[in-house]
Structures are given as C-alpha cells and as structure tokens.
Amino acid sequence: MLLVAAGLVFFDQDVQQRVGLSLRLLGGVVGCLAAAWLGSRLFGLFADRRRRDKRPYPRLFRDLVAVLLFFAAIVASAALLLGQGLLGALAGSSLILAVLGFAIRNVVADTLSGIALGVEAPYRIGDWVDIEQVARGKVIEIGWRTTRLLTLDSTYMILPNSQIARRRIINYSAPKPQYRAQLSLKLAHEVPVLTAKEIILKAVSEARLIQSEPAPDVRVQELGSDGNSYAVRFWLSRFERDIDCRDELLSLIDRAMRQAKVPTPRMQIELNRPHGKAMLSVDHETEVARIFAAPPNTKSIEA
C-alpha cells in the first residue's frame, strides 16, 4: 500500500491523463496510514527482539507507539484533505482532544498513569510486587488503564493504574529474585541473650526452604521489662515461598523453645497505692478488677 500510494503521488500527472481524475490526495492519505501501520509493526518486531529475561514485552509500549503513529497519520491526512497547514490541523485536533479528555478524565488519568508506570518501569511482567494497602501478587499484564495481578491465593485482581501510581510499590523480584526477610520474636528477659540466640540459630539451621547462603542470623532489637525482642533474618530464593518459609521457621523455633523449657514473656504491671492514704483490701481488689476490665471477684484476683 505504501508503494502504491507513493506511485499515485509521484506519477499523478500520468494517472490523471489516463483516468481523468487526480488521485494525489488519495495517495497521500493511503500513504500516511500505510506508513503508520508499517512503523507500528516494525516497532513490535524490534520490541520482541529486545525483550529481557525472556519476559513478554509490555503491550502498553506497542499500543502507545501505534496510537502516536496513527494519530500523526490522521492529522496529516486531515491536513491534505482540508487543505490546511499542519499547524491548523494540529490546533483543530487538540481542541477535540481537550473536549474528549474532560469527558473521560478518569480514563485519561488511568491511561497517563499507565504511561508513566511504563516509562519508569517500577515492575515488569512476572515480578512479585506489594502495592501499599491495595494488593500483593505477581504481575500478569500491564495495560493502558489497568494492571493485572495474580495473588498468592490464585485470585485475579485488576487494578487501575492511577490507583497504583499513588501508592508505594515494593518489588520483591528486582533487582534479583533473592531477598532477605525477617521474623520478630519476643522472649522472656530471664533468658540470656546469648542463650536465646543459640537456641534460635540451632532451630533455624534445620530449615529446608530458606537459603543456606547467605546464612541466617539473629539480632537483638530491644531489651524490655516484659521481654526481649529479636529479629530472625533469613534469605529467600523466591517470594512465593515466603509464607511456607515463615511457617517452617516458626514451627522449628516453637519446638526448640518448648524443648529448652524457655518461659513465655509476661507483661508486668506495677500498681502503687496513694501515699498517706489507707486502702482496704477489698477496695484494692476492686480497683485491680476495674483496671483489667474484669468483674470484682476476690476469689479470682490475686492482690
């Protein structure tokens, strides 16, 4: 079609002598549309060759290039048919786009957000992402208006791009699929820190789902009166193993703590009586019951 259109434009006089009609405008319109189609197809082939890690190239880029090419072709065709200059055709088309944009502003917002996400590329198809307070799952498709996720529960979620663009995004697959996770534990402060670390590390060493290299470790986060807080840090090979790894580690740590007869952390609350004021035992028990939101039963409360 592009070659035929070029022939109609360059050999317009010969065609007009034989047919008796000028086909120059028709050749120009056909040539513009054919050039836009050819350009979009060539970009699609280029995108397939340049895709990384054997992942599907986002359809958003292909559609965006195709829309821009065909929009330019339509503007050029309108300029040829109406006999206007290029600036006049662009001005008319811009006015139409402004009216349509106001009417479908939500769709435009989703589309522009999709373009921004496509340019910045915070995630790619196949990545496991966590969108703050929205969803967590694997990216299946990145479209103009929406991004499709497959959650760990095999639920198919379709999210507007404008909603994603306003949230914090955590990508568990970039720059590498391996990442470090951690568990928070609280043990009784009677257990020495070194002893607690040895028990936890010995239990974690029996895990089979986490990575052995880098090795897991334990860090003290806080020393408190009601217990000491520890962070168990470990490495995962893939995000989809996160739940199973946490279940395995917590089960192993619980078994090790029970075998070592480690006491559970207890909350300590100190109640002070007012100085210089005598208080009956019954009044004291009633006040304790009120604080703990329990009925004032002297038999079940230890003063």
PDB file of C-alpha atoms in Angstrom:
ATOM      1  CA  MET A   1       0.000   0.000   0.000  1.00  0.00           C
ATOM      2  CA  LEU A   2       2.877   2.347   0.765  1.00  0.00           C
ATOM      3  CA  LEU A   3       4.456   1.721  -2.641  1.00  0.00           C
ATOM      4  CA  VAL A   4       1.107   2.179  -4.412  1.00  0.00           C
ATOM      5  CA  ALA A   5       0.489   5.423  -2.546  1.00  0.00           C
ATOM      6  CA  ALA A   6       3.965   6.681  -3.469  1.00  0.00           C
ATOM      7  CA  GLY A   7       3.268   5.817  -7.102  1.00  0.00           C
ATOM      8  CA  LEU A   8      -0.021   7.738  -7.069  1.00  0.00           C
ATOM      9  CA  VAL A   9       1.709  10.814  -5.607  1.00  0.00           C
ATOM     10  CA  PHE A  10       4.785  10.882  -7.839  1.00  0.00           C
ATOM     11  CA  PHE A  11       3.028   9.837 -11.065  1.00  0.00           C
ATOM     12  CA  ASP A  12      -0.112  11.874 -10.513  1.00  0.00           C
ATOM     13  CA  GLN A  13       0.043  13.549 -13.925  1.00  0.00           C
ATOM     14  CA  ASP A  14       0.303  10.272 -15.816  1.00  0.00           C
ATOM     15  CA  VAL A  15      -2.535   8.764 -13.796  1.00  0.00           C
ATOM     16  CA  GLN A  16      -4.683  11.850 -14.352  1.00  0.00           C
ATOM     17  CA  GLN A  17      -4.159  11.662 -18.118  1.00  0.00           C
ATOM     18  CA  ARG A  18      -5.241   8.011 -18.224  1.00  0.00           C
ATOM     19  CA  VAL A  19      -8.025   8.035 -15.642  1.00  0.00           C
ATOM     20  CA  GLY A  20      -9.120  11.628 -15.958  1.00  0.00           C
ATOM     21  CA  LEU A  21      -9.028  12.115 -12.196  1.00  0.00           C
ATOM     22  CA  SER A  22      -6.324  13.255  -9.807  1.00  0.00           C
ATOM     23  CA  LEU A  23      -5.558  10.645  -7.150  1.00  0.00           C
ATOM     24  CA  ARG A  24      -2.833  12.628  -5.428  1.00  0.00           C
ATOM     25  CA  LEU A  25      -4.877  13.258  -2.252  1.00  0.00           C
ATOM     26  CA  LEU A  26      -5.987   9.640  -2.075  1.00  0.00           C
ATOM     27  CA  GLY A  27      -2.399   8.509  -2.450  1.00  0.00           C
ATOM     28  CA  GLY A  28      -1.295  10.855   0.315  1.00  0.00           C
ATOM     29  CA  VAL A  29      -3.942   9.598   2.749  1.00  0.00           C
ATOM     30  CA  VAL A  30      -3.261   5.958   1.949  1.00  0.00           C
ATOM     31  CA  GLY A  31       0.464   6.573   2.226  1.00  0.00           C
ATOM     32  CA  CYS A  32       0.141   8.155   5.685  1.00  0.00           C
ATOM     33  CA  LEU A  33      -1.958   5.283   7.035  1.00  0.00           C
ATOM     34  CA  ALA A  34       0.278   2.653   5.459  1.00  0.00           C
ATOM     35  CA  ALA A  35       3.386   4.300   6.907  1.00  0.00           C
ATOM     36  CA  ALA A  36       1.802   4.344  10.384  1.00  0.00           C
ATOM     37  CA  TRP A  37       0.876   0.643  10.150  1.00  0.00           C
ATOM     38  CA  LEU A  38       4.333  -0.303   8.895  1.00  0.00           C
ATOM     39  CA  GLY A  39       6.021   1.693  11.667  1.00  0.00           C
ATOM     40  CA  SER A  40       3.937   0.028  14.379  1.00  0.00           C
ATOM     41  CA  ARG A  41       4.716  -3.423  13.006  1.00  0.00           C
ATOM     42  CA  LEU A  42       8.437  -2.724  12.825  1.00  0.00           C
ATOM     43  CA  PHE A  43       8.417  -1.472  16.428  1.00  0.00           C
ATOM     44  CA  GLY A  44       6.623  -4.651  17.502  1.00  0.00           C
ATOM     45  CA  LEU A  45       9.326  -6.797  15.893  1.00  0.00           C
ATOM     46  CA  PHE A  46      12.028  -4.660  17.496  1.00  0.00           C
ATOM     47  CA  ALA A  47      10.370  -4.989  20.919  1.00  0.00           C
ATOM     48  CA  ASP A  48      10.215  -8.780  20.600  1.00  0.00           C
ATOM     49  CA  ARG A  49      13.920  -8.968  19.824  1.00  0.00           C
ATOM     50  CA  ARG A  50      14.916  -6.624  22.668  1.00  0.00           C
ATOM     51  CA  ARG A  51      12.821  -8.184  25.431  1.00  0.00           C
ATOM     52  CA  ARG A  52      14.831  -9.124  28.517  1.00  0.00           C
ATOM     53  CA  ASP A  53      14.926 -12.339  30.529  1.00  0.00           C
ATOM     54  CA  LYS A  54      12.519 -13.952  28.061  1.00  0.00           C
ATOM     55  CA  ARG A  55       9.631 -12.000  29.553  1.00  0.00           C
ATOM     56  CA  PRO A  56       6.773 -10.733  27.393  1.00  0.00           C
ATOM     57  CA  TYR A  57       7.288  -7.119  26.389  1.00  0.00           C
ATOM     58  CA  PRO A  58       4.545  -4.876  27.832  1.00  0.00           C
ATOM     59  CA  ARG A  59       1.753  -4.318  25.341  1.00  0.00           C
ATOM     60  CA  LEU A  60       1.490  -0.737  26.571  1.00  0.00           C
ATOM     61  CA  PHE A  61       4.551   0.406  24.620  1.00  0.00           C
ATOM     62  CA  ARG A  62       3.374  -1.189  21.396  1.00  0.00           C
ATOM     63  CA  ASP A  63      -0.070   0.353  21.689  1.00  0.00           C
ATOM     64  CA  LEU A  64       1.386   3.738  22.611  1.00  0.00           C
ATOM     65  CA  VAL A  65       3.677   3.835  19.578  1.00  0.00           C
ATOM     66  CA  ALA A  66       0.854   2.643  17.328  1.00  0.00           C
ATOM     67  CA  VAL A  67      -1.515   5.327  18.629  1.00  0.00           C
ATOM     68  CA  LEU A  68       1.068   8.084  18.155  1.00  0.00           C
ATOM     69  CA  LEU A  69       1.857   6.939  14.618  1.00  0.00           C
ATOM     70  CA  PHE A  70      -1.783   6.666  13.581  1.00  0.00           C
ATOM     71  CA  PHE A  71      -2.598   9.982  15.248  1.00  0.00           C
ATOM     72  CA  ALA A  72       0.150  11.647  13.223  1.00  0.00           C
ATOM     73  CA  ALA A  73      -1.161   9.894  10.090  1.00  0.00           C
ATOM     74  CA  ILE A  74      -4.733  11.095  10.713  1.00  0.00           C
ATOM     75  CA  VAL A  75      -3.559  14.665  11.323  1.00  0.00           C
ATOM     76  CA  ALA A  76      -1.512  14.629   8.125  1.00  0.00           C
ATOM     77  CA  SER A  77      -4.438  13.145   6.175  1.00  0.00           C
ATOM     78  CA  ALA A  78      -6.811  15.780   7.541  1.00  0.00           C
ATOM     79  CA  ALA A  79      -4.357  18.494   6.543  1.00  0.00           C
ATOM     80  CA  LEU A  80      -4.220  17.124   2.998  1.00  0.00           C
ATOM     81  CA  LEU A  81      -7.995  16.705   2.616  1.00  0.00           C
ATOM     82  CA  LEU A  82      -8.972  20.026   4.182  1.00  0.00           C
ATOM     83  CA  GLY A  83      -6.215  21.943   2.502  1.00  0.00           C
ATOM     84  CA  GLN A  84      -4.970  23.314   5.830  1.00  0.00           C
ATOM     85  CA  GLY A  85      -1.472  23.659   7.059  1.00  0.00           C
ATOM     86  CA  LEU A  86      -0.052  21.295   9.619  1.00  0.00           C
ATOM     87  CA  LEU A  87      -0.443  23.821  12.458  1.00  0.00           C
ATOM     88  CA  GLY A  88      -4.118  24.340  11.690  1.00  0.00           C
ATOM     89  CA  ALA A  89      -4.795  20.638  11.656  1.00  0.00           C
ATOM     90  CA  LEU A  90      -2.960  20.187  14.952  1.00  0.00           C
ATOM     91  CA  ALA A  91      -4.913  23.049  16.539  1.00  0.00           C
ATOM     92  CA  GLY A  92      -8.239  21.553  15.490  1.00  0.00           C
ATOM     93  CA  SER A  93      -7.306  18.087  16.678  1.00  0.00           C
ATOM     94  CA  SER A  94      -6.030  19.460  20.005  1.00  0.00           C
ATOM     95  CA  LEU A  95      -9.365  21.172  20.654  1.00  0.00           C
ATOM     96  CA  ILE A  96     -11.220  17.936  20.002  1.00  0.00           C
ATOM     97  CA  LEU A  97      -8.860  16.025  22.281  1.00  0.00           C
ATOM     98  CA  ALA A  98      -9.341  18.591  25.060  1.00  0.00           C
ATOM     99  CA  VAL A  99     -13.138  18.176  24.961  1.00  0.00           C
ATOM    100  CA  LEU A 100     -12.895  14.399  24.913  1.00  0.00           C
ATOM    101  CA  GLY A 101     -10.288  14.444  27.691  1.00  0.00           C
ATOM    102  CA  PHE A 102     -12.598  16.394  30.011  1.00  0.00           C
ATOM    103  CA  ALA A 103     -15.440  13.965  29.315  1.00  0.00           C
ATOM    104  CA  ILE A 104     -13.322  10.891  30.054  1.00  0.00           C
ATOM    105  CA  ARG A 105     -10.881  12.387  32.565  1.00  0.00           C
ATOM    106  CA  ASN A 106     -10.842   9.261  34.750  1.00  0.00           C
ATOM    107  CA  VAL A 107      -9.911   7.108  31.797  1.00  0.00           C
ATOM    108  CA  VAL A 108      -7.292   9.657  30.790  1.00  0.00           C
ATOM    109  CA  ALA A 109      -5.851   9.659  34.332  1.00  0.00           C
ATOM    110  CA  ASP A 110      -5.559   5.869  34.303  1.00  0.00           C
ATOM    111  CA  THR A 111      -4.002   5.950  30.847  1.00  0.00           C
ATOM    112  CA  LEU A 112      -1.449   8.642  31.700  1.00  0.00           C
ATOM    113  CA  SER A 113      -0.582   6.800  34.901  1.00  0.00           C
ATOM    114  CA  GLY A 114      -0.099   3.648  32.854  1.00  0.00           C
ATOM    115  CA  ILE A 115       2.246   5.507  30.510  1.00  0.00           C
ATOM    116  CA  ALA A 116       4.217   6.885  33.480  1.00  0.00           C
ATOM    117  CA  LEU A 117       4.485   3.416  35.017  1.00  0.00           C
ATOM    118  CA  GLY A 118       5.600   2.037  31.681  1.00  0.00           C
ATOM    119  CA  VAL A 119       8.306   4.676  31.281  1.00  0.00           C
ATOM    120  CA  GLU A 120       9.626   4.408  34.853  1.00  0.00           C
ATOM    121  CA  ALA A 121       9.177   0.608  34.883  1.00  0.00           C
ATOM    122  CA  PRO A 122       8.950   0.037  38.671  1.00  0.00           C
ATOM    123  CA  TYR A 123       7.887  -3.525  37.851  1.00  0.00           C
ATOM    124  CA  ARG A 124       7.775  -5.859  34.872  1.00  0.00           C
ATOM    125  CA  ILE A 125       5.632  -8.777  33.830  1.00  0.00           C
ATOM    126  CA  GLY A 126       6.419 -11.714  36.101  1.00  0.00           C
ATOM    127  CA  ASP A 127       7.547  -9.611  39.102  1.00  0.00           C
ATOM    128  CA  TRP A 128       6.120 -10.120  42.586  1.00  0.00           C
ATOM    129  CA  VAL A 129       5.043  -6.741  43.954  1.00  0.00           C
ATOM    130  CA  ASP A 130       3.406  -5.354  47.075  1.00  0.00           C
ATOM    131  CA  ILE A 131       1.241  -2.298  46.422  1.00  0.00           C
ATOM    132  CA  GLU A 132       0.734  -0.493  49.715  1.00  0.00           C
ATOM    133  CA  GLN A 133      -2.731  -1.134  51.231  1.00  0.00           C
ATOM    134  CA  VAL A 134      -4.022  -2.443  47.912  1.00  0.00           C
ATOM    135  CA  ALA A 135      -2.724  -5.858  46.854  1.00  0.00           C
ATOM    136  CA  ARG A 136       0.222  -8.209  46.737  1.00  0.00           C
ATOM    137  CA  GLY A 137       0.805 -10.580  43.845  1.00  0.00           C
ATOM    138  CA  LYS A 138       2.507 -11.422  40.568  1.00  0.00           C
ATOM    139  CA  VAL A 139       2.233  -9.018  37.632  1.00  0.00           C
ATOM    140  CA  ILE A 140       0.444 -10.786  34.772  1.00  0.00           C
ATOM    141  CA  GLU A 141      -0.239  -7.933  32.371  1.00  0.00           C
ATOM    142  CA  ILE A 142       0.421  -4.194  32.146  1.00  0.00           C
ATOM    143  CA  GLY A 143      -2.246  -2.429  30.087  1.00  0.00           C
ATOM    144  CA  TRP A 144      -3.282   1.081  29.211  1.00  0.00           C
ATOM    145  CA  ARG A 145      -5.767   1.559  32.054  1.00  0.00           C
ATOM    146  CA  THR A 146      -5.152  -1.355  34.380  1.00  0.00           C
ATOM    147  CA  THR A 147      -2.510  -3.700  35.734  1.00  0.00           C
ATOM    148  CA  ARG A 148      -3.466  -7.314  36.367  1.00  0.00           C
ATOM    149  CA  LEU A 149      -2.086  -9.245  39.354  1.00  0.00           C
ATOM    150  CA  LEU A 150      -2.295 -12.882  40.411  1.00  0.00           C
ATOM    151  CA  THR A 151      -2.243 -13.115  44.219  1.00  0.00           C
ATOM    152  CA  LEU A 152      -0.861 -15.941  46.352  1.00  0.00           C
ATOM    153  CA  ASP A 153      -4.449 -17.167  46.759  1.00  0.00           C
ATOM    154  CA  SER A 154      -4.740 -17.514  42.944  1.00  0.00           C
ATOM    155  CA  THR A 155      -7.071 -14.519  42.850  1.00  0.00           C
ATOM    156  CA  TYR A 156      -7.061 -12.437  39.664  1.00  0.00           C
ATOM    157  CA  MET A 157      -7.014  -8.724  40.527  1.00  0.00           C
ATOM    158  CA  ILE A 158      -7.470  -5.850  38.075  1.00  0.00           C
ATOM    159  CA  LEU A 159      -6.195  -2.526  39.452  1.00  0.00           C
ATOM    160  CA  PRO A 160      -6.476   0.940  37.838  1.00  0.00           C
ATOM    161  CA  ASN A 161      -3.078   2.393  37.031  1.00  0.00           C
ATOM    162  CA  SER A 162      -3.935   5.725  38.675  1.00  0.00           C
ATOM    163  CA  GLN A 163      -4.506   3.918  41.983  1.00  0.00           C
ATOM    164  CA  ILE A 164      -1.165   2.122  41.702  1.00  0.00           C
ATOM    165  CA  ALA A 165       0.722   5.313  40.819  1.00  0.00           C
ATOM    166  CA  ARG A 166      -0.325   6.952  44.114  1.00  0.00           C
ATOM    167  CA  ARG A 167       0.873   4.069  46.275  1.00  0.00           C
ATOM    168  CA  ARG A 168       4.226   2.842  47.487  1.00  0.00           C
ATOM    169  CA  ILE A 169       5.376  -0.159  45.463  1.00  0.00           C
ATOM    170  CA  ILE A 170       7.701  -2.858  46.794  1.00  0.00           C
ATOM    171  CA  ASN A 171       9.181  -5.094  44.104  1.00  0.00           C
ATOM    172  CA  TYR A 172      10.374  -8.423  45.533  1.00  0.00           C
ATOM    173  CA  SER A 173      11.766  -9.568  42.161  1.00  0.00           C
ATOM    174  CA  ALA A 174      14.114  -6.646  41.470  1.00  0.00           C
ATOM    175  CA  PRO A 175      16.983  -6.309  41.099  1.00  0.00           C
ATOM    176  CA  LYS A 176      17.183 -10.066  41.847  1.00  0.00           C
ATOM    177  CA  PRO A 177      14.584 -12.670  42.874  1.00  0.00           C
ATOM    178  CA  GLN A 178      16.534 -13.329  46.096  1.00  0.00           C
ATOM    179  CA  TYR A 179      15.746 -11.093  49.053  1.00  0.00           C
ATOM    180  CA  ARG A 180      16.046 -11.075  52.839  1.00  0.00           C
ATOM    181  CA  ALA A 181      13.045 -11.368  55.132  1.00  0.00           C
ATOM    182  CA  GLN A 182      12.790 -11.375  58.906  1.00  0.00           C
ATOM    183  CA  LEU A 183      10.662 -12.586  61.789  1.00  0.00           C
ATOM    184  CA  SER A 184      10.108 -10.735  65.067  1.00  0.00           C
ATOM    185  CA  LEU A 185      10.164 -12.740  68.304  1.00  0.00           C
ATOM    186  CA  LYS A 186       9.820 -11.801  71.966  1.00  0.00           C
ATOM    187  CA  LEU A 187      11.327 -13.970  74.715  1.00  0.00           C
ATOM    188  CA  ALA A 188      11.303 -13.617  78.473  1.00  0.00           C
ATOM    189  CA  HIS A 189      14.081 -11.360  79.757  1.00  0.00           C
ATOM    190  CA  GLU A 190      15.162 -14.150  82.163  1.00  0.00           C
ATOM    191  CA  VAL A 191      16.686 -15.929  79.138  1.00  0.00           C
ATOM    192  CA  PRO A 192      20.201 -14.574  78.434  1.00  0.00           C
ATOM    193  CA  VAL A 193      20.660 -13.023  75.022  1.00  0.00           C
ATOM    194  CA  LEU A 194      23.473 -15.386  74.003  1.00  0.00           C
ATOM    195  CA  THR A 195      21.434 -18.427  75.041  1.00  0.00           C
ATOM    196  CA  ALA A 196      18.389 -17.196  73.127  1.00  0.00           C
ATOM    197  CA  LYS A 197      20.483 -16.629  70.001  1.00  0.00           C
ATOM    198  CA  GLU A 198      21.973 -20.120  70.197  1.00  0.00           C
ATOM    199  CA  ILE A 199      18.558 -21.747  70.552  1.00  0.00           C
ATOM    200  CA  ILE A 200      17.056 -19.780  67.682  1.00  0.00           C
ATOM    201  CA  LEU A 201      20.006 -20.335  65.333  1.00  0.00           C
ATOM    202  CA  LYS A 202      20.070 -24.045  66.071  1.00  0.00           C
ATOM    203  CA  ALA A 203      16.370 -24.291  65.252  1.00  0.00           C
ATOM    204  CA  VAL A 204      16.688 -22.195  62.081  1.00  0.00           C
ATOM    205  CA  SER A 205      19.592 -24.321  60.844  1.00  0.00           C
ATOM    206  CA  GLU A 206      17.174 -27.248  60.423  1.00  0.00           C
ATOM    207  CA  ALA A 207      15.023 -25.322  57.917  1.00  0.00           C
ATOM    208  CA  ARG A 208      14.998 -26.635  54.358  1.00  0.00           C
ATOM    209  CA  LEU A 209      13.093 -23.946  52.483  1.00  0.00           C
ATOM    210  CA  ILE A 210      15.344 -20.960  53.177  1.00  0.00           C
ATOM    211  CA  GLN A 211      18.753 -20.369  51.614  1.00  0.00           C
ATOM    212  CA  SER A 212      21.805 -21.619  53.462  1.00  0.00           C
ATOM    213  CA  GLU A 213      23.969 -18.930  51.826  1.00  0.00           C
ATOM    214  CA  PRO A 214      23.901 -16.194  52.973  1.00  0.00           C
ATOM    215  CA  ALA A 215      23.398 -17.785  56.365  1.00  0.00           C
ATOM    216  CA  PRO A 216      20.504 -16.698  58.607  1.00  0.00           C
ATOM    217  CA  ASP A 217      21.277 -14.620  61.685  1.00  0.00           C
ATOM    218  CA  VAL A 218      19.614 -13.257  64.822  1.00  0.00           C
ATOM    219  CA  ARG A 219      19.741  -9.665  66.045  1.00  0.00           C
ATOM    220  CA  VAL A 220      18.531  -8.134  69.301  1.00  0.00           C
ATOM    221  CA  GLN A 221      16.040  -5.344  68.686  1.00  0.00           C
ATOM    222  CA  GLU A 222      15.020  -4.307  72.191  1.00  0.00           C
ATOM    223  CA  LEU A 223      15.601  -5.179  75.846  1.00  0.00           C
ATOM    224  CA  GLY A 224      12.404  -4.652  77.807  1.00  0.00           C
ATOM    225  CA  SER A 225      10.968  -5.409  81.217  1.00  0.00           C
ATOM    226  CA  ASP A 226       8.272  -7.665  79.732  1.00  0.00           C
ATOM    227  CA  GLY A 227      10.648  -9.450  77.338  1.00  0.00           C
ATOM    228  CA  ASN A 228      13.473  -9.079  74.840  1.00  0.00           C
ATOM    229  CA  SER A 229      12.717  -8.623  71.136  1.00  0.00           C
ATOM    230  CA  TYR A 230      14.727 -10.477  68.492  1.00  0.00           C
ATOM    231  CA  ALA A 231      14.802 -10.296  64.690  1.00  0.00           C
ATOM    232  CA  VAL A 232      15.428 -13.547  62.812  1.00  0.00           C
ATOM    233  CA  ARG A 233      16.773 -12.635  59.377  1.00  0.00           C
ATOM    234  CA  PHE A 234      16.922 -15.125  56.514  1.00  0.00           C
ATOM    235  CA  TRP A 235      17.177 -15.199  52.710  1.00  0.00           C
ATOM    236  CA  LEU A 236      14.556 -16.483  50.277  1.00  0.00           C
ATOM    237  CA  SER A 237      15.058 -17.569  46.685  1.00  0.00           C
ATOM    238  CA  ARG A 238      11.557 -16.575  45.530  1.00  0.00           C
ATOM    239  CA  PHE A 239       8.759 -14.511  47.006  1.00  0.00           C
ATOM    240  CA  GLU A 240       6.120 -17.226  46.569  1.00  0.00           C
ATOM    241  CA  ARG A 241       7.943 -19.249  49.246  1.00  0.00           C
ATOM    242  CA  ASP A 242       7.554 -16.538  51.884  1.00  0.00           C
ATOM    243  CA  ILE A 243       4.522 -17.993  53.700  1.00  0.00           C
ATOM    244  CA  ASP A 244       5.857 -21.563  53.706  1.00  0.00           C
ATOM    245  CA  CYS A 245       9.258 -20.410  54.985  1.00  0.00           C
ATOM    246  CA  ARG A 246       7.739 -18.414  57.828  1.00  0.00           C
ATOM    247  CA  ASP A 247       5.563 -21.365  58.806  1.00  0.00           C
ATOM    248  CA  GLU A 248       8.568 -23.704  58.846  1.00  0.00           C
ATOM    249  CA  LEU A 249      10.766 -21.345  60.854  1.00  0.00           C
ATOM    250  CA  LEU A 250       8.120 -20.538  63.454  1.00  0.00           C
ATOM    251  CA  SER A 251       7.330 -24.226  63.904  1.00  0.00           C
ATOM    252  CA  LEU A 252      11.003 -25.106  64.405  1.00  0.00           C
ATOM    253  CA  ILE A 253      11.569 -22.222  66.840  1.00  0.00           C
ATOM    254  CA  ASP A 254       8.453 -23.127  68.843  1.00  0.00           C
ATOM    255  CA  ARG A 255       9.611 -26.749  69.151  1.00  0.00           C
ATOM    256  CA  ALA A 256      13.104 -25.660  70.238  1.00  0.00           C
ATOM    257  CA  MET A 257      11.722 -23.278  72.862  1.00  0.00           C
ATOM    258  CA  ARG A 258       9.460 -25.939  74.316  1.00  0.00           C
ATOM    259  CA  GLN A 259      12.274 -28.471  74.448  1.00  0.00           C
ATOM    260  CA  ALA A 260      14.529 -25.945  76.208  1.00  0.00           C
ATOM    261  CA  LYS A 261      11.623 -25.032  78.545  1.00  0.00           C
ATOM    262  CA  VAL A 262      12.029 -21.335  77.824  1.00  0.00           C
ATOM    263  CA  PRO A 263       9.402 -19.328  79.765  1.00  0.00           C
ATOM    264  CA  THR A 264       6.988 -17.233  77.804  1.00  0.00           C
ATOM    265  CA  PRO A 265       7.219 -13.442  78.152  1.00  0.00           C
ATOM    266  CA  ARG A 266       4.887 -11.925  80.731  1.00  0.00           C
ATOM    267  CA  MET A 267       3.515  -8.431  80.983  1.00  0.00           C
ATOM    268  CA  GLN A 268       4.411  -6.769  84.280  1.00  0.00           C
ATOM    269  CA  ILE A 269       2.208  -4.018  85.678  1.00  0.00           C
ATOM    270  CA  GLU A 270       3.038  -2.188  88.908  1.00  0.00           C
ATOM    271  CA  LEU A 271       0.198  -0.692  90.931  1.00  0.00           C
ATOM    272  CA  ASN A 272       1.089   1.928  93.534  1.00  0.00           C
ATOM    273  CA  ARG A 273      -1.239   2.923  96.355  1.00  0.00           C
ATOM    274  CA  PRO A 274      -1.553   6.642  97.140  1.00  0.00           C
ATOM    275  CA  HIS A 275       0.867   7.735  99.873  1.00  0.00           C
ATOM    276  CA  GLY A 276      -0.627   8.751 103.166  1.00  0.00           C
ATOM    277  CA  LYS A 277      -3.976   7.161 102.387  1.00  0.00           C
ATOM    278  CA  ALA A 278      -5.067   3.839 103.768  1.00  0.00           C
ATOM    279  CA  MET A 279      -6.875   1.449 101.421  1.00  0.00           C
ATOM    280  CA  LEU A 280      -8.841  -1.588 102.386  1.00  0.00           C
ATOM    281  CA  SER A 281      -8.011  -4.918 100.767  1.00  0.00           C
ATOM    282  CA  VAL A 282     -11.458  -5.076  99.162  1.00  0.00           C
ATOM    283  CA  ASP A 283     -11.053  -1.611  97.667  1.00  0.00           C
ATOM    284  CA  HIS A 284      -7.638  -2.586  96.296  1.00  0.00           C
ATOM    285  CA  GLU A 285      -9.036  -5.727  94.667  1.00  0.00           C
ATOM    286  CA  THR A 286     -11.925  -3.751  93.183  1.00  0.00           C
ATOM    287  CA  GLU A 287      -9.502  -1.230  91.675  1.00  0.00           C
ATOM    288  CA  VAL A 288      -7.395  -4.026  90.154  1.00  0.00           C
ATOM    289  CA  ALA A 289     -10.507  -5.604  88.661  1.00  0.00           C
ATOM    290  CA  ARG A 290     -11.567  -2.271  87.180  1.00  0.00           C
ATOM    291  CA  ILE A 291      -8.161  -1.761  85.563  1.00  0.00           C
ATOM    292  CA  PHE A 292      -8.185  -5.187  83.930  1.00  0.00           C
ATOM    293  CA  ALA A 293     -11.834  -4.896  82.886  1.00  0.00           C
ATOM    294  CA  ALA A 294     -12.813  -7.940  84.919  1.00  0.00           C
ATOM    295  CA  PRO A 295     -15.677  -8.329  87.409  1.00  0.00           C
ATOM    296  CA  PRO A 296     -14.629  -7.610  91.016  1.00  0.00           C
ATOM    297  CA  ASN A 297     -14.297 -11.189  92.163  1.00  0.00           C
ATOM    298  CA  THR A 298     -11.976 -11.525  95.167  1.00  0.00           C
ATOM    299  CA  LYS A 299     -11.540 -15.240  94.593  1.00  0.00           C
ATOM    300  CA  SER A 300     -10.050 -14.867  91.083  1.00  0.00           C
ATOM    301  CA  ILE A 301      -7.855 -11.862  91.762  1.00  0.00           C
ATOM    302  CA  GLU A 302      -4.512 -12.061  93.451  1.00  0.00           C
ATOM    303  CA  ALA A 303      -3.690  -8.766  95.144  1.00  0.00           C
TER     304      ALA A 303
END
